Amino acid sequence: MNDMPVNPNNMIETSDSLEAVGVFRAWKNIFFVIVVICLVLTQVAFWVVDLGLIETPGAIKPADTAQSGSAASTDEASSDGGLLHSLAGKLDFDRVARVIGVANGILIVSGILFALTVFFCLMVSLVGRLGGINHISRAFILALIMAALIIPWQRLFGSNVVGVAYGGDELLRWLDSKSGGMSNLIFYYLRFTGLWLVVLLLMIMAQVRSSGWSKSILRRLEII
């Protein structure tokens, strides 16, 4: 039924709907890029801390460790991780924590706005009878789940429910529990990498579905 040609008497309404679609599509793509960039930044910040490329509060200083060993062993250890530490540069945990805070704040807002934009695309498609409802409906559900997984529920409900967004203090707490056994180690990486990967995949799938919706509209209007 979506593939039926558009009634010529409704071309004005259809034209208005297409203009609205163009606006929402542009902003949807912008929010998609912002969310992906923020996800990448938070993941890079996590691995910088996890791999010990920067000193975290409460960690043993390299100088203290060197006093219990020989100078030769210290030189060997520094040469093994020299490339990674040089990439970290003059970063410290406070700067990384600020990056985490800003990136996660923008991530939450952009993720929610992305889901809302997809919802508006769905509404325009329904009201303007543009077609492609199957694609845009699936895109909205995926975007809604993605936005729900981003929100830091742990701030409201404690550690029982978590979201992708996190703060530097939370990362330190999880980092301390990393050495508490295999189960803690598994939950640690599932929380910071597994959940992150799920959100990234949902974001990409929603974007792909919305692109299929755009193509379906153009096909229905016999533009392509």
CSV table of C-alpha atoms in Angstrom, one decimal:
chain,number,residue,atom,x,y,z
A,1,MET,CA,0.0,0.0,0.0
A,2,ASN,CA,3.0,2.3,0.6
A,3,ASP,CA,4.1,1.8,-3.0
A,4,MET,CA,0.9,3.4,-4.5
A,5,PRO,CA,1.6,6.6,-6.4
A,6,VAL,CA,0.9,9.9,-4.6
A,7,ASN,CA,-2.4,11.6,-5.4
A,8,PRO,CA,-1.7,14.7,-7.5
A,9,ASN,CA,-4.2,16.7,-5.5
A,10,ASN,CA,-2.1,16.3,-2.4
A,11,MET,CA,1.2,17.4,-4.0
A,12,ILE,CA,1.3,20.6,-2.0
A,13,GLU,CA,1.0,18.8,1.3
A,14,THR,CA,3.5,16.2,0.1
A,15,SER,CA,5.9,19.0,-0.8
A,16,ASP,CA,5.6,20.5,2.7
A,17,SER,CA,6.2,17.1,4.2
A,18,LEU,CA,9.3,16.5,2.1
A,19,GLU,CA,10.7,19.9,3.2
A,20,ALA,CA,10.2,18.8,6.8
A,21,VAL,CA,11.8,15.5,6.1
A,22,GLY,CA,14.8,17.2,4.7
A,23,VAL,CA,15.2,19.3,7.9
A,24,PHE,CA,14.8,16.3,10.2
A,25,ARG,CA,17.1,14.2,8.1
A,26,ALA,CA,19.9,16.8,8.3
A,27,TRP,CA,19.7,17.2,12.1
A,28,LYS,CA,19.4,13.4,12.5
A,29,ASN,CA,22.7,13.0,10.6
A,30,ILE,CA,24.3,15.7,12.7
A,31,PHE,CA,23.2,14.1,16.0
A,32,PHE,CA,24.4,10.7,14.7
A,33,VAL,CA,27.9,12.1,14.1
A,34,ILE,CA,28.0,13.8,17.5
A,35,VAL,CA,26.9,10.6,19.3
A,36,VAL,CA,29.5,8.5,17.5
A,37,ILE,CA,32.3,11.0,18.3
A,38,CYS,CA,31.3,11.1,21.9
A,39,LEU,CA,31.2,7.3,22.1
A,40,VAL,CA,34.7,7.1,20.6
A,41,LEU,CA,36.0,9.7,23.1
A,42,THR,CA,34.6,7.9,26.1
A,43,GLN,CA,36.0,4.6,25.0
A,44,VAL,CA,39.4,6.0,24.3
A,45,ALA,CA,39.4,7.7,27.8
A,46,PHE,CA,38.4,4.3,29.3
A,47,TRP,CA,41.3,2.5,27.7
A,48,VAL,CA,43.8,5.2,28.6
A,49,VAL,CA,42.9,4.7,32.3
A,50,ASP,CA,42.5,0.9,32.1
A,51,LEU,CA,45.9,0.4,30.4
A,52,GLY,CA,47.6,2.6,33.0
A,53,LEU,CA,48.8,5.1,30.5
A,54,ILE,CA,48.1,7.8,33.1
A,55,GLU,CA,48.4,7.8,36.9
A,56,THR,CA,45.1,7.4,38.7
A,57,PRO,CA,44.5,8.6,42.3
A,58,GLY,CA,45.6,6.1,44.8
A,59,ALA,CA,47.9,4.3,42.3
A,60,ILE,CA,51.5,3.5,43.1
A,61,LYS,CA,53.8,6.0,41.6
A,62,PRO,CA,56.5,4.7,39.2
A,63,ALA,CA,59.2,6.4,41.3
A,64,ASP,CA,58.1,4.4,44.4
A,65,THR,CA,58.2,1.2,42.4
A,66,ALA,CA,61.6,2.0,41.1
A,67,GLN,CA,63.0,2.2,44.7
A,68,SER,CA,62.2,-1.5,45.3
A,69,GLY,CA,63.9,-2.6,42.1
A,70,SER,CA,67.0,-1.9,40.1
A,71,ALA,CA,67.5,1.0,37.7
A,72,ALA,CA,67.9,-1.4,34.8
A,73,SER,CA,64.5,-3.0,35.4
A,74,THR,CA,62.9,0.5,35.5
A,75,ASP,CA,64.5,1.4,32.1
A,76,GLU,CA,63.3,-1.9,30.6
A,77,ALA,CA,59.8,-1.4,31.8
A,78,SER,CA,59.7,2.2,30.5
A,79,SER,CA,61.0,1.2,27.1
A,80,ASP,CA,58.4,-1.5,26.8
A,81,GLY,CA,55.5,0.9,27.1
A,82,GLY,CA,57.3,3.9,25.8
A,83,LEU,CA,55.2,4.3,22.7
A,84,LEU,CA,51.9,4.1,24.5
A,85,HIS,CA,53.0,6.5,27.3
A,86,SER,CA,54.3,9.0,24.7
A,87,LEU,CA,50.9,8.9,23.0
A,88,ALA,CA,49.3,9.8,26.3
A,89,GLY,CA,51.6,12.8,26.5
A,90,LYS,CA,51.1,15.1,29.5
A,91,LEU,CA,47.6,13.8,30.3
A,92,ASP,CA,46.6,13.3,33.9
A,93,PHE,CA,43.5,11.8,35.4
A,94,ASP,CA,41.9,15.2,36.1
A,95,ARG,CA,42.0,16.1,32.4
A,96,VAL,CA,40.8,12.7,31.3
A,97,ALA,CA,37.9,13.0,33.9
A,98,ARG,CA,36.9,16.3,32.4
A,99,VAL,CA,36.9,14.9,28.9
A,100,ILE,CA,34.8,12.0,30.2
A,101,GLY,CA,32.3,14.4,31.8
A,102,VAL,CA,31.9,16.7,28.8
A,103,ALA,CA,31.7,13.8,26.3
A,104,ASN,CA,29.1,11.9,28.4
A,105,GLY,CA,27.1,15.1,28.9
A,106,ILE,CA,27.0,15.8,25.2
A,107,LEU,CA,26.4,12.1,24.5
A,108,ILE,CA,23.2,12.0,26.7
A,109,VAL,CA,21.7,15.1,25.1
A,110,SER,CA,22.6,14.1,21.5
A,111,GLY,CA,21.4,10.6,22.0
A,112,ILE,CA,18.0,11.8,23.2
A,113,LEU,CA,17.8,14.4,20.5
A,114,PHE,CA,18.6,11.7,17.9
A,115,ALA,CA,15.8,9.5,19.1
A,116,LEU,CA,13.4,12.5,19.1
A,117,THR,CA,14.4,13.5,15.6
A,118,VAL,CA,13.7,9.9,14.4
A,119,PHE,CA,10.3,10.2,16.1
A,120,PHE,CA,9.5,13.4,14.3
A,121,CYS,CA,10.5,11.7,11.0
A,122,LEU,CA,8.0,9.0,11.9
A,123,MET,CA,5.3,11.5,12.6
A,124,VAL,CA,5.9,13.4,9.4
A,125,SER,CA,5.9,10.2,7.4
A,126,LEU,CA,2.5,9.2,9.0
A,127,VAL,CA,0.8,12.6,8.6
A,128,GLY,CA,2.1,13.2,5.1
A,129,ARG,CA,1.5,9.6,4.1
A,130,LEU,CA,5.0,9.4,2.6
A,131,GLY,CA,5.5,5.7,3.1
A,132,GLY,CA,8.4,3.8,4.4
A,133,ILE,CA,6.7,3.3,7.8
A,134,ASN,CA,8.3,-0.1,8.3
A,135,HIS,CA,11.8,1.3,8.1
A,136,ILE,CA,11.3,4.5,10.2
A,137,SER,CA,9.3,2.6,12.8
A,138,ARG,CA,12.1,0.2,13.3
A,139,ALA,CA,14.6,3.0,13.3
A,140,PHE,CA,12.7,4.8,16.1
A,141,ILE,CA,12.5,1.6,18.3
A,142,LEU,CA,16.3,1.1,17.9
A,143,ALA,CA,17.0,4.8,18.6
A,144,LEU,CA,14.7,4.7,21.7
A,145,ILE,CA,16.5,1.6,23.1
A,146,MET,CA,19.9,3.3,22.3
A,147,ALA,CA,18.9,6.5,24.2
A,148,ALA,CA,17.6,4.4,27.2
A,149,LEU,CA,20.9,2.6,27.4
A,150,ILE,CA,22.9,5.8,27.3
A,151,ILE,CA,21.2,7.4,30.3
A,152,PRO,CA,23.3,7.0,33.5
A,153,TRP,CA,20.6,5.2,35.5
A,154,GLN,CA,23.2,4.3,38.2
A,155,ARG,CA,22.9,7.9,39.4
A,156,LEU,CA,19.3,7.3,40.2
A,157,PHE,CA,19.1,3.6,41.1
A,158,GLY,CA,22.6,2.7,42.2
A,159,SER,CA,24.9,0.1,40.7
A,160,ASN,CA,22.0,-2.3,40.0
A,161,VAL,CA,21.1,-0.5,36.8
A,162,VAL,CA,23.8,1.2,34.7
A,163,GLY,CA,24.0,3.2,31.5
A,164,VAL,CA,26.7,3.8,29.0
A,165,ALA,CA,27.4,7.3,30.4
A,166,TYR,CA,29.7,7.5,33.4
A,167,GLY,CA,31.9,9.8,35.4
A,168,GLY,CA,35.5,9.7,36.4
A,169,ASP,CA,34.7,8.8,40.0
A,170,GLU,CA,32.6,5.9,38.8
A,171,LEU,CA,35.4,4.6,36.6
A,172,LEU,CA,37.8,4.7,39.6
A,173,ARG,CA,35.4,2.7,41.7
A,174,TRP,CA,35.1,0.0,39.0
A,175,LEU,CA,38.8,0.1,38.4
A,176,ASP,CA,39.4,-0.8,42.1
A,177,SER,CA,37.0,-3.7,41.9
A,178,LYS,CA,38.7,-5.0,38.8
A,179,SER,CA,41.1,-7.2,40.8
A,180,GLY,CA,38.3,-8.7,42.9
A,181,GLY,CA,38.1,-11.9,40.9
A,182,MET,CA,37.1,-13.2,37.5
A,183,SER,CA,33.4,-12.3,37.9
A,184,ASN,CA,34.3,-8.7,38.8
A,185,LEU,CA,36.7,-8.6,35.8
A,186,ILE,CA,33.9,-9.8,33.4
A,187,PHE,CA,31.4,-7.3,34.7
A,188,TYR,CA,34.0,-4.6,34.5
A,189,TYR,CA,34.6,-5.0,30.8
A,190,LEU,CA,30.9,-5.8,30.0
A,191,ARG,CA,30.0,-2.5,31.7
A,192,PHE,CA,32.5,-0.3,29.9
A,193,THR,CA,33.0,-2.1,26.6
A,194,GLY,CA,30.2,-4.6,26.1
A,195,LEU,CA,27.4,-2.1,26.8
A,196,TRP,CA,29.2,0.6,24.7
A,197,LEU,CA,29.4,-1.8,21.8
A,198,VAL,CA,25.7,-2.6,22.0
A,199,VAL,CA,24.8,1.2,22.0
A,200,LEU,CA,27.1,1.8,19.0
A,201,LEU,CA,25.5,-1.1,17.0
A,202,LEU,CA,22.0,0.1,17.9
A,203,MET,CA,23.0,3.6,16.7
A,204,ILE,CA,24.3,2.3,13.4
A,205,MET,CA,21.3,0.1,12.8
A,206,ALA,CA,18.9,3.0,13.5
A,207,GLN,CA,20.8,5.2,11.0
A,208,VAL,CA,20.8,2.4,8.4
A,209,ARG,CA,17.0,1.9,8.9
A,210,SER,CA,16.3,5.6,8.6
A,211,SER,CA,18.4,5.7,5.4
A,212,GLY,CA,16.2,2.9,4.0
A,213,TRP,CA,13.2,5.0,4.9
A,214,SER,CA,14.5,7.9,2.9
A,215,LYS,CA,15.1,5.7,-0.1
A,216,SER,CA,11.6,4.2,0.2
A,217,ILE,CA,10.0,7.7,0.2
A,218,LEU,CA,11.9,8.7,-3.0
A,219,ARG,CA,11.0,5.4,-4.6
A,220,ARG,CA,7.3,5.9,-3.8
A,221,LEU,CA,7.3,9.4,-5.2
A,222,GLU,CA,9.0,8.0,-8.3
A,223,ILE,CA,12.0,10.3,-7.8
A,224,ILE,CA,14.4,7.4,-8.2
